[in-house]
PDB file of C-alpha atoms in Angstrom:
ATOM      1  CA  MET A   1     -79.506  84.229-134.575  1.00  0.00           C
ATOM      2  CA  PHE A   2     -82.686  82.734-133.068  1.00  0.00           C
ATOM      3  CA  SER A   3     -86.059  82.277-134.769  1.00  0.00           C
ATOM      4  CA  VAL A   4     -89.247  82.485-132.720  1.00  0.00           C
ATOM      5  CA  ALA A   5     -89.371  78.677-132.697  1.00  0.00           C
ATOM      6  CA  THR A   6     -85.905  78.444-131.113  1.00  0.00           C
ATOM      7  CA  LEU A   7     -86.237  81.320-128.642  1.00  0.00           C
ATOM      8  CA  TRP A   8     -87.039  78.721-125.984  1.00  0.00           C
ATOM      9  CA  ILE A   9     -83.301  77.963-125.828  1.00  0.00           C
ATOM     10  CA  PRO A  10     -82.092  81.381-124.536  1.00  0.00           C
ATOM     11  CA  PHE A  11     -85.288  81.757-122.505  1.00  0.00           C
ATOM     12  CA  THR A  12     -84.525  78.489-120.689  1.00  0.00           C
ATOM     13  CA  ILE A  13     -80.874  79.348-120.025  1.00  0.00           C
ATOM     14  CA  ILE A  14     -81.838  82.738-118.572  1.00  0.00           C
ATOM     15  CA  ALA A  15     -84.514  81.083-116.428  1.00  0.00           C
ATOM     16  CA  ALA A  16     -82.038  78.485-115.148  1.00  0.00           C
ATOM     17  CA  LEU A  17     -79.591  81.201-114.092  1.00  0.00           C
ATOM     18  CA  GLY A  18     -82.332  83.080-112.271  1.00  0.00           C
ATOM     19  CA  GLN A  19     -83.572  79.917-110.579  1.00  0.00           C
ATOM     20  CA  VAL A  20     -80.151  79.015-109.166  1.00  0.00           C
ATOM     21  CA  ALA A  21     -79.859  82.513-107.704  1.00  0.00           C
ATOM     22  CA  ARG A  22     -83.357  82.287-106.221  1.00  0.00           C
ATOM     23  CA  ASN A  23     -82.736  78.814-104.753  1.00  0.00           C
ATOM     24  CA  ALA A  24     -79.572  80.030-103.042  1.00  0.00           C
ATOM     25  CA  MET A  25     -81.425  83.017-101.582  1.00  0.00           C
ATOM     26  CA  GLN A  26     -84.301  80.850-100.353  1.00  0.00           C
ATOM     27  CA  ARG A  27     -81.898  78.376 -98.790  1.00  0.00           C
ATOM     28  CA  SER A  28     -80.361  81.124 -96.658  1.00  0.00           C
ATOM     29  CA  LEU A  29     -83.833  82.133 -95.435  1.00  0.00           C
ATOM     30  CA  THR A  30     -85.011  78.640 -94.475  1.00  0.00           C
ATOM     31  CA  GLY A  31     -83.332  78.867 -91.066  1.00  0.00           C
ATOM     32  CA  PRO A  32     -85.077  82.012 -89.781  1.00  0.00           C
ATOM     33  CA  LEU A  33     -88.394  81.420 -91.601  1.00  0.00           C
ATOM     34  CA  GLY A  34     -88.788  77.653 -91.760  1.00  0.00           C
ATOM     35  CA  THR A  35     -89.541  75.637 -94.871  1.00  0.00           C
ATOM     36  CA  TRP A  36     -92.961  77.046 -95.729  1.00  0.00           C
ATOM     37  CA  GLY A  37     -92.039  80.596 -94.796  1.00  0.00           C
ATOM     38  CA  ALA A  38     -89.076  80.475 -97.173  1.00  0.00           C
ATOM     39  CA  THR A  39     -91.297  78.833 -99.804  1.00  0.00           C
ATOM     40  CA  ASN A  40     -93.882  81.608 -99.581  1.00  0.00           C
ATOM     41  CA  ILE A  41     -91.235  84.252-100.267  1.00  0.00           C
ATOM     42  CA  ARG A  42     -90.937  83.352-103.953  1.00  0.00           C
ATOM     43  CA  PHE A  43     -94.705  83.744-104.352  1.00  0.00           C
ATOM     44  CA  LEU A  44     -95.603  86.572-101.968  1.00  0.00           C
ATOM     45  CA  PHE A  45     -92.754  88.840-103.061  1.00  0.00           C
ATOM     46  CA  GLY A  46     -92.725  87.565-106.642  1.00  0.00           C
ATOM     47  CA  PHE A  47     -96.387  88.377-107.348  1.00  0.00           C
ATOM     48  CA  PRO A  48     -95.994  92.203-107.460  1.00  0.00           C
ATOM     49  CA  PHE A  49     -93.096  91.841-109.896  1.00  0.00           C
ATOM     50  CA  SER A  50     -95.200  89.563-112.119  1.00  0.00           C
ATOM     51  CA  LEU A  51     -97.825  92.330-112.303  1.00  0.00           C
ATOM     52  CA  VAL A  52     -95.138  94.776-113.441  1.00  0.00           C
ATOM     53  CA  PHE A  53     -93.899  92.300-116.078  1.00  0.00           C
ATOM     54  CA  PHE A  54     -97.473  91.758-117.321  1.00  0.00           C
ATOM     55  CA  ALA A  55     -98.214  95.484-117.525  1.00  0.00           C
ATOM     56  CA  LEU A  56     -95.054  96.030-119.586  1.00  0.00           C
ATOM     57  CA  VAL A  57     -95.913  93.136-121.903  1.00  0.00           C
ATOM     58  CA  VAL A  58     -99.481  94.379-122.509  1.00  0.00           C
ATOM     59  CA  ALA A  59     -98.201  97.920-123.147  1.00  0.00           C
ATOM     60  CA  LEU A  60     -95.572  96.714-125.635  1.00  0.00           C
ATOM     61  CA  THR A  61     -97.704  94.126-127.481  1.00  0.00           C
ATOM     62  CA  GLY A  62    -101.005  95.960-127.470  1.00  0.00           C
ATOM     63  CA  ASP A  63    -102.794  92.721-126.572  1.00  0.00           C
ATOM     64  CA  ALA A  64    -106.072  92.879-124.696  1.00  0.00           C
ATOM     65  CA  VAL A  65    -106.122  91.339-121.228  1.00  0.00           C
ATOM     66  CA  PRO A  66    -107.590  87.862-121.804  1.00  0.00           C
ATOM     67  CA  TRP A  67    -110.387  86.296-119.788  1.00  0.00           C
ATOM     68  CA  PRO A  68    -109.569  82.851-118.343  1.00  0.00           C
ATOM     69  CA  THR A  69    -111.507  80.004-119.945  1.00  0.00           C
ATOM     70  CA  ALA A  70    -112.857  77.006-118.050  1.00  0.00           C
ATOM     71  CA  VAL A  71    -110.131  74.719-119.418  1.00  0.00           C
ATOM     72  CA  PHE A  72    -107.433  77.131-118.207  1.00  0.00           C
ATOM     73  CA  TRP A  73    -108.073  76.681-114.463  1.00  0.00           C
ATOM     74  CA  PRO A  74    -107.391  72.943-114.037  1.00  0.00           C
ATOM     75  CA  TRP A  75    -104.023  73.325-115.782  1.00  0.00           C
ATOM     76  CA  LEU A  76    -103.173  76.410-113.722  1.00  0.00           C
ATOM     77  CA  LEU A  77    -104.098  74.752-110.428  1.00  0.00           C
ATOM     78  CA  LEU A  78    -102.068  71.652-111.310  1.00  0.00           C
ATOM     79  CA  GLY A  79     -99.046  73.840-112.033  1.00  0.00           C
ATOM     80  CA  ALA A  80     -99.447  76.158-109.057  1.00  0.00           C
ATOM     81  CA  LEU A  81    -100.157  73.584-106.355  1.00  0.00           C
ATOM     82  CA  SER A  82     -97.549  71.095-107.588  1.00  0.00           C
ATOM     83  CA  GLN A  83     -94.937  73.842-107.513  1.00  0.00           C
ATOM     84  CA  ILE A  84     -95.763  74.695-103.888  1.00  0.00           C
ATOM     85  CA  VAL A  85     -95.289  71.068-102.869  1.00  0.00           C
ATOM     86  CA  GLY A  86     -92.117  70.734-104.946  1.00  0.00           C
ATOM     87  CA  THR A  87     -90.560  73.894-103.524  1.00  0.00           C
ATOM     88  CA  GLY A  88     -91.222  72.840 -99.945  1.00  0.00           C
ATOM     89  CA  MET A  89     -89.689  69.404-100.475  1.00  0.00           C
ATOM     90  CA  MET A  90     -86.724  70.946-102.300  1.00  0.00           C
ATOM     91  CA  LEU A  91     -85.908  73.211 -99.353  1.00  0.00           C
ATOM     92  CA  LEU A  92     -86.259  70.316 -96.910  1.00  0.00           C
ATOM     93  CA  ALA A  93     -83.827  68.265 -99.009  1.00  0.00           C
ATOM     94  CA  MET A  94     -81.350  71.157 -99.150  1.00  0.00           C
ATOM     95  CA  ASN A  95     -81.238  71.185 -95.368  1.00  0.00           C
ATOM     96  CA  ASP A  96     -79.941  67.589 -95.362  1.00  0.00           C
ATOM     97  CA  ARG A  97     -77.807  67.395 -98.501  1.00  0.00           C
ATOM     98  CA  SER A  98     -75.349  69.646-100.365  1.00  0.00           C
ATOM     99  CA  PHE A  99     -76.770  72.361-102.602  1.00  0.00           C
ATOM    100  CA  VAL A 100     -75.365  70.903-105.830  1.00  0.00           C
ATOM    101  CA  VAL A 101     -76.368  67.278-105.107  1.00  0.00           C
ATOM    102  CA  THR A 102     -79.916  68.324-104.189  1.00  0.00           C
ATOM    103  CA  THR A 103     -80.092  70.238-107.463  1.00  0.00           C
ATOM    104  CA  ALA A 104     -78.918  67.075-109.232  1.00  0.00           C
ATOM    105  CA  TYR A 105     -81.733  64.994-107.716  1.00  0.00           C
ATOM    106  CA  LEU A 106     -84.207  67.663-108.774  1.00  0.00           C
ATOM    107  CA  LYS A 107     -83.016  67.358-112.366  1.00  0.00           C
ATOM    108  CA  THR A 108     -84.453  63.855-112.649  1.00  0.00           C
ATOM    109  CA  GLU A 109     -87.474  66.045-113.316  1.00  0.00           C
ATOM    110  CA  ALA A 110     -86.569  66.022-117.042  1.00  0.00           C
ATOM    111  CA  ILE A 111     -87.445  62.391-117.705  1.00  0.00           C
ATOM    112  CA  GLN A 112     -90.535  62.643-115.493  1.00  0.00           C
ATOM    113  CA  THR A 113     -91.664  65.739-117.420  1.00  0.00           C
ATOM    114  CA  ALA A 114     -91.287  63.831-120.697  1.00  0.00           C
ATOM    115  CA  ILE A 115     -93.543  61.069-119.365  1.00  0.00           C
ATOM    116  CA  PHE A 116     -96.171  63.425-117.892  1.00  0.00           C
ATOM    117  CA  GLY A 117     -96.094  65.653-120.995  1.00  0.00           C
ATOM    118  CA  PHE A 118     -96.766  62.658-123.236  1.00  0.00           C
ATOM    119  CA  ILE A 119     -99.600  61.418-120.995  1.00  0.00           C
ATOM    120  CA  PHE A 120    -101.385  64.714-120.336  1.00  0.00           C
ATOM    121  CA  LEU A 121    -100.526  66.930-123.348  1.00  0.00           C
ATOM    122  CA  SER A 122     -99.600  64.367-126.031  1.00  0.00           C
ATOM    123  CA  ASP A 123     -96.275  66.204-126.433  1.00  0.00           C
ATOM    124  CA  HIS A 124     -94.333  64.558-129.242  1.00  0.00           C
ATOM    125  CA  LEU A 125     -90.641  63.811-128.763  1.00  0.00           C
ATOM    126  CA  THR A 126     -88.375  62.356-131.449  1.00  0.00           C
ATOM    127  CA  VAL A 127     -86.201  59.316-130.745  1.00  0.00           C
ATOM    128  CA  LEU A 128     -83.078  61.513-130.670  1.00  0.00           C
ATOM    129  CA  LYS A 129     -84.668  63.874-128.145  1.00  0.00           C
ATOM    130  CA  VAL A 130     -85.598  60.940-125.916  1.00  0.00           C
ATOM    131  CA  ILE A 131     -81.995  59.685-126.140  1.00  0.00           C
ATOM    132  CA  ALA A 132     -80.759  63.166-125.228  1.00  0.00           C
ATOM    133  CA  ILE A 133     -83.064  63.257-122.173  1.00  0.00           C
ATOM    134  CA  LEU A 134     -81.863  59.814-121.062  1.00  0.00           C
ATOM    135  CA  ILE A 135     -78.161  60.737-121.447  1.00  0.00           C
ATOM    136  CA  ALA A 136     -78.605  63.957-119.492  1.00  0.00           C
ATOM    137  CA  THR A 137     -80.633  62.205-116.800  1.00  0.00           C
ATOM    138  CA  ALA A 138     -77.944  59.503-116.506  1.00  0.00           C
ATOM    139  CA  GLY A 139     -75.451  62.295-115.907  1.00  0.00           C
ATOM    140  CA  VAL A 140     -77.629  63.645-113.122  1.00  0.00           C
ATOM    141  CA  VAL A 141     -77.859  60.223-111.463  1.00  0.00           C
ATOM    142  CA  ILE A 142     -74.080  59.718-111.645  1.00  0.00           C
ATOM    143  CA  ALA A 143     -73.474  63.178-110.187  1.00  0.00           C
ATOM    144  CA  ALA A 144     -75.911  62.460-107.346  1.00  0.00           C
ATOM    145  CA  LEU A 145     -74.726  58.960-106.374  1.00  0.00           C
ATOM    146  CA  ARG A 146     -72.635  58.621-103.226  1.00  0.00           C
ATOM    147  CA  PRO A 147     -70.701  55.327-103.454  1.00  0.00           C
ATOM    148  CA  GLY A 148     -69.895  53.841-100.061  1.00  0.00           C
ATOM    149  CA  SER A 149     -72.257  56.136 -98.197  1.00  0.00           C
ATOM    150  CA  GLU A 150     -74.420  54.796 -95.440  1.00  0.00           C
ATOM    151  CA  LYS A 151     -77.822  53.638 -96.660  1.00  0.00           C
ATOM    152  CA  GLY A 152     -79.734  54.441 -93.504  1.00  0.00           C
ATOM    153  CA  PHE A 153     -82.770  56.685 -93.196  1.00  0.00           C
ATOM    154  CA  ALA A 154     -80.645  59.788 -92.684  1.00  0.00           C
ATOM    155  CA  ASP A 155     -79.157  59.268 -96.150  1.00  0.00           C
ATOM    156  CA  LEU A 156     -82.357  58.001 -97.807  1.00  0.00           C
ATOM    157  CA  LYS A 157     -84.609  60.830 -96.632  1.00  0.00           C
ATOM    158  CA  PRO A 158     -83.024  63.684 -98.661  1.00  0.00           C
ATOM    159  CA  THR A 159     -82.797  61.375-101.674  1.00  0.00           C
ATOM    160  CA  LEU A 160     -86.520  60.596-101.567  1.00  0.00           C
ATOM    161  CA  LEU A 161     -87.367  64.242-100.915  1.00  0.00           C
ATOM    162  CA  GLY A 162     -85.312  65.320-103.920  1.00  0.00           C
ATOM    163  CA  LEU A 163     -86.905  62.739-106.226  1.00  0.00           C
ATOM    164  CA  ALA A 164     -90.420  63.524-104.989  1.00  0.00           C
ATOM    165  CA  ALA A 165     -89.760  67.242-105.462  1.00  0.00           C
ATOM    166  CA  ALA A 166     -88.657  66.476-109.032  1.00  0.00           C
ATOM    167  CA  ALA A 167     -91.956  64.668-109.703  1.00  0.00           C
ATOM    168  CA  ALA A 168     -93.905  67.627-108.319  1.00  0.00           C
ATOM    169  CA  PHE A 169     -91.933  70.075-110.459  1.00  0.00           C
ATOM    170  CA  ALA A 170     -92.498  67.857-113.519  1.00  0.00           C
ATOM    171  CA  LEU A 171     -96.266  67.987-112.953  1.00  0.00           C
ATOM    172  CA  SER A 172     -95.969  71.732-112.381  1.00  0.00           C
ATOM    173  CA  ALA A 173     -94.154  72.251-115.706  1.00  0.00           C
ATOM    174  CA  VAL A 174     -96.811  70.250-117.575  1.00  0.00           C
ATOM    175  CA  GLY A 175     -99.610  72.105-115.784  1.00  0.00           C
ATOM    176  CA  PHE A 176     -98.214  75.550-116.533  1.00  0.00           C
ATOM    177  CA  ARG A 177     -97.513  74.664-120.186  1.00  0.00           C
ATOM    178  CA  GLY A 178    -101.073  73.383-120.458  1.00  0.00           C
ATOM    179  CA  ALA A 179    -102.355  76.694-119.053  1.00  0.00           C
ATOM    180  CA  VAL A 180    -100.179  78.888-121.298  1.00  0.00           C
ATOM    181  CA  ILE A 181    -101.183  77.196-124.544  1.00  0.00           C
ATOM    182  CA  VAL A 182    -104.931  77.498-123.900  1.00  0.00           C
ATOM    183  CA  VAL A 183    -104.920  81.279-123.324  1.00  0.00           C
ATOM    184  CA  PRO A 184    -106.908  82.531-126.349  1.00  0.00           C
ATOM    185  CA  GLY A 185    -106.340  85.380-128.780  1.00  0.00           C
ATOM    186  CA  VAL A 186    -103.017  86.822-127.576  1.00  0.00           C
ATOM    187  CA  SER A 187     -99.306  86.515-128.324  1.00  0.00           C
ATOM    188  CA  PHE A 188     -97.274  83.811-126.613  1.00  0.00           C
ATOM    189  CA  VAL A 189     -95.532  86.508-124.549  1.00  0.00           C
ATOM    190  CA  THR A 190     -98.821  87.819-123.169  1.00  0.00           C
ATOM    191  CA  ALA A 191    -100.117  84.288-122.569  1.00  0.00           C
ATOM    192  CA  ALA A 192     -96.979  83.424-120.582  1.00  0.00           C
ATOM    193  CA  SER A 193     -97.079  86.616-118.500  1.00  0.00           C
ATOM    194  CA  TYR A 194    -100.820  86.276-117.862  1.00  0.00           C
ATOM    195  CA  THR A 195    -100.408  82.699-116.655  1.00  0.00           C
ATOM    196  CA  LEU A 196     -97.557  83.739-114.381  1.00  0.00           C
ATOM    197  CA  VAL A 197     -99.651  86.454-112.711  1.00  0.00           C
ATOM    198  CA  LEU A 198    -102.572  84.130-111.967  1.00  0.00           C
ATOM    199  CA  GLY A 199    -100.283  81.284-110.959  1.00  0.00           C
ATOM    200  CA  LEU A 200     -98.425  83.420-108.420  1.00  0.00           C
ATOM    201  CA  PHE A 201    -101.708  84.845-107.148  1.00  0.00           C
ATOM    202  CA  VAL A 202    -103.062  81.356-106.428  1.00  0.00           C
ATOM    203  CA  GLN A 203     -99.801  80.274-104.797  1.00  0.00           C
ATOM    204  CA  THR A 204     -99.574  83.404-102.646  1.00  0.00           C
ATOM    205  CA  LEU A 205    -103.180  83.020-101.531  1.00  0.00           C
ATOM    206  CA  VAL A 206    -102.840  79.332-100.619  1.00  0.00           C
ATOM    207  CA  LEU A 207     -99.582  79.639 -98.674  1.00  0.00           C
ATOM    208  CA  THR A 208    -100.494  82.892 -96.932  1.00  0.00           C
ATOM    209  CA  ILE A 209    -103.784  81.421 -95.681  1.00  0.00           C
ATOM    210  CA  TYR A 210    -101.895  78.333 -94.505  1.00  0.00           C
ATOM    211  CA  LEU A 211     -99.336  80.417 -92.603  1.00  0.00           C
ATOM    212  CA  LEU A 212    -102.031  82.633 -91.070  1.00  0.00           C
ATOM    213  CA  ALA A 213    -103.765  79.529 -89.762  1.00  0.00           C
ATOM    214  CA  ARG A 214    -100.726  77.526 -88.678  1.00  0.00           C
ATOM    215  CA  ALA A 215     -97.850  79.941 -88.078  1.00  0.00           C
ATOM    216  CA  PRO A 216     -98.889  83.623 -88.088  1.00  0.00           C
ATOM    217  CA  ASP A 217     -95.600  84.617 -86.475  1.00  0.00           C
ATOM    218  CA  VAL A 218     -93.791  83.424 -89.617  1.00  0.00           C
ATOM    219  CA  LEU A 219     -95.562  86.062 -91.709  1.00  0.00           C
ATOM    220  CA  MET A 220     -94.305  88.750 -89.340  1.00  0.00           C
ATOM    221  CA  LYS A 221     -90.787  87.366 -89.686  1.00  0.00           C
ATOM    222  CA  ILE A 222     -91.121  87.377 -93.479  1.00  0.00           C
ATOM    223  CA  PHE A 223     -91.957  91.071 -93.539  1.00  0.00           C
ATOM    224  CA  GLY A 224     -89.171  91.704 -91.037  1.00  0.00           C
ATOM    225  CA  LEU A 225     -86.786  90.210 -93.605  1.00  0.00           C
ATOM    226  CA  TRP A 226     -88.318  92.110 -96.512  1.00  0.00           C
ATOM    227  CA  ARG A 227     -85.027  93.152 -98.107  1.00  0.00           C
ATOM    228  CA  PRO A 228     -83.617  89.672 -98.827  1.00  0.00           C
ATOM    229  CA  SER A 229     -87.156  88.386 -99.359  1.00  0.00           C
ATOM    230  CA  MET A 230     -87.858  91.009-102.014  1.00  0.00           C
ATOM    231  CA  LEU A 231     -84.685  90.105-103.900  1.00  0.00           C
ATOM    232  CA  ALA A 232     -85.558  86.393-103.759  1.00  0.00           C
ATOM    233  CA  GLY A 233     -89.090  87.221-104.900  1.00  0.00           C
ATOM    234  CA  PHE A 234     -87.815  89.251-107.833  1.00  0.00           C
ATOM    235  CA  MET A 235     -85.452  86.479-108.926  1.00  0.00           C
ATOM    236  CA  GLY A 236     -88.266  83.941-108.605  1.00  0.00           C
ATOM    237  CA  ALA A 237     -90.652  86.004-110.753  1.00  0.00           C
ATOM    238  CA  PHE A 238     -87.863  86.776-113.240  1.00  0.00           C
ATOM    239  CA  ALA A 239     -86.964  83.084-113.629  1.00  0.00           C
ATOM    240  CA  SER A 240     -90.624  82.043-113.867  1.00  0.00           C
ATOM    241  CA  GLN A 241     -91.293  84.650-116.568  1.00  0.00           C
ATOM    242  CA  PHE A 242     -88.693  83.030-118.791  1.00  0.00           C
ATOM    243  CA  TRP A 243     -89.775  79.472-117.915  1.00  0.00           C
ATOM    244  CA  PHE A 244     -93.303  80.335-119.039  1.00  0.00           C
ATOM    245  CA  LEU A 245     -92.061  81.962-122.240  1.00  0.00           C
ATOM    246  CA  ALA A 246     -90.165  78.764-123.024  1.00  0.00           C
ATOM    247  CA  PHE A 247     -93.201  76.576-122.186  1.00  0.00           C
ATOM    248  CA  ALA A 248     -95.253  78.608-124.674  1.00  0.00           C
ATOM    249  CA  LEU A 249     -92.895  77.625-127.517  1.00  0.00           C
ATOM    250  CA  THR A 250     -91.950  73.973-126.997  1.00  0.00           C
ATOM    251  CA  ALA A 251     -92.700  70.788-125.061  1.00  0.00           C
ATOM    252  CA  ALA A 252     -92.087  71.032-121.329  1.00  0.00           C
ATOM    253  CA  ALA A 253     -89.645  68.108-121.544  1.00  0.00           C
ATOM    254  CA  ASN A 254     -87.387  70.046-123.928  1.00  0.00           C
ATOM    255  CA  VAL A 255     -87.335  73.002-121.544  1.00  0.00           C
ATOM    256  CA  ARG A 256     -86.656  70.943-118.428  1.00  0.00           C
ATOM    257  CA  THR A 257     -83.897  68.943-120.140  1.00  0.00           C
ATOM    258  CA  LEU A 258     -82.061  72.047-121.329  1.00  0.00           C
ATOM    259  CA  ALA A 259     -82.539  73.342-117.784  1.00  0.00           C
ATOM    260  CA  LEU A 260     -80.056  70.695-116.658  1.00  0.00           C
ATOM    261  CA  VAL A 261     -77.404  73.350-117.311  1.00  0.00           C
ATOM    262  CA  GLU A 262     -78.608  74.576-113.915  1.00  0.00           C
ATOM    263  CA  VAL A 263     -76.430  71.833-112.389  1.00  0.00           C
ATOM    264  CA  LEU A 264     -73.380  73.635-113.797  1.00  0.00           C
ATOM    265  CA  PHE A 265     -74.571  76.960-112.399  1.00  0.00           C
ATOM    266  CA  ALA A 266     -75.383  75.326-109.064  1.00  0.00           C
ATOM    267  CA  GLN A 267     -71.886  73.873-108.863  1.00  0.00           C
ATOM    268  CA  ALA A 268     -70.431  77.344-109.259  1.00  0.00           C
ATOM    269  CA  VAL A 269     -72.694  78.647-106.461  1.00  0.00           C
ATOM    270  CA  SER A 270     -71.854  75.623-104.306  1.00  0.00           C
ATOM    271  CA  TYR A 271     -68.114  76.096-104.753  1.00  0.00           C
ATOM    272  CA  TYR A 272     -67.899  79.845-104.294  1.00  0.00           C
ATOM    273  CA  SER A 273     -70.680  80.373-101.722  1.00  0.00           C
ATOM    274  CA  PHE A 274     -70.856  77.118 -99.749  1.00  0.00           C
ATOM    275  CA  LYS A 275     -67.249  75.873-100.259  1.00  0.00           C
ATOM    276  CA  GLN A 276     -68.398  72.463-101.553  1.00  0.00           C
ATOM    277  CA  PRO A 277     -65.788  71.216-104.081  1.00  0.00           C
ATOM    278  CA  LEU A 278     -66.470  69.166-107.226  1.00  0.00           C
ATOM    279  CA  SER A 279     -65.527  65.465-107.133  1.00  0.00           C
ATOM    280  CA  ALA A 280     -64.346  63.397-110.116  1.00  0.00           C
ATOM    281  CA  ARG A 281     -67.618  61.477-110.058  1.00  0.00           C
ATOM    282  CA  GLU A 282     -69.676  64.660-110.149  1.00  0.00           C
ATOM    283  CA  LEU A 283     -67.495  65.933-112.989  1.00  0.00           C
ATOM    284  CA  SER A 284     -68.149  62.788-115.062  1.00  0.00           C
ATOM    285  CA  GLY A 285     -71.881  63.171-114.477  1.00  0.00           C
ATOM    286  CA  ILE A 286     -71.763  66.803-115.550  1.00  0.00           C
ATOM    287  CA  VAL A 287     -69.973  65.802-118.778  1.00  0.00           C
ATOM    288  CA  LEU A 288     -72.898  63.487-119.613  1.00  0.00           C
ATOM    289  CA  ILE A 289     -75.347  66.276-118.799  1.00  0.00           C
ATOM    290  CA  VAL A 290     -73.550  68.580-121.233  1.00  0.00           C
ATOM    291  CA  ILE A 291     -73.562  65.889-123.955  1.00  0.00           C
ATOM    292  CA  GLY A 292     -77.290  65.237-123.467  1.00  0.00           C
ATOM    293  CA  VAL A 293     -78.167  68.924-123.486  1.00  0.00           C
ATOM    294  CA  ALA A 294     -76.023  69.549-126.592  1.00  0.00           C
ATOM    295  CA  LEU A 295     -77.757  66.695-128.420  1.00  0.00           C
ATOM    296  CA  LEU A 296     -81.181  68.013-127.407  1.00  0.00           C
ATOM    297  CA  VAL A 297     -80.438  71.464-128.819  1.00  0.00           C
ATOM    298  CA  ALA A 298     -78.789  70.073-131.964  1.00  0.00           C
ATOM    299  CA  VAL A 299     -81.768  67.915-132.956  1.00  0.00           C
TER     300      VAL A 299
END
């Protein structure tokens, strides 16, 4: 049904499902842990699971454990640090705006990823793929607009946070794809898993040191909430594993545009968990997202 070249499609859909679940879990932990405490959960509790995934991959593929090259580290650090910043801003935005609308702002990431991917990786996109990205992004904008809403700082702040988080996630996607494709001498599966392990290690180290210096009590609270934190960490590592597999096979912009299906998953979470209904405007935006995503996959 899928060739190796098209496996990025199911990989991305699985990753999007896992990411919505992880975002919902992190959102519920922001209150007791604060923004950076909740952000660290996906890294601190995700890292051990990434080691398990990597061990399984090496055992099944028979690949040797690669040694990181000099060119690998700048890409990895770009991906890892941008994702920390993006996650923190995403959780801040979710505190001020509905879950589904915040997710919609984040999905402007697709067009930004296309631009960054072209600049930094020379990723080639056909005219039809660019049109598909633009249609899907237009759907996101329509779903996120709030006609007649007050334009004061209280309304502008979550909007800017969501858009800035999208830019950070776009840079993160390009950075991680750059890291995956320069891992030498192994299968794409091993390269993706290897990059995930080192990426989560860097992120865990950076945020844990920050919390030890600025808010050591938050680390104690994190371990006090280890059960929900472990589940959020697992879902984060699970989603990231499939994101990295997809990045190994195609341009980051293709992956992040198909990931717009996350808006549909987020709406389901928003409706059933947070009792936030779907408006006609949001529905029209989602229709455009579906059209754009369908065109992307078709071409």
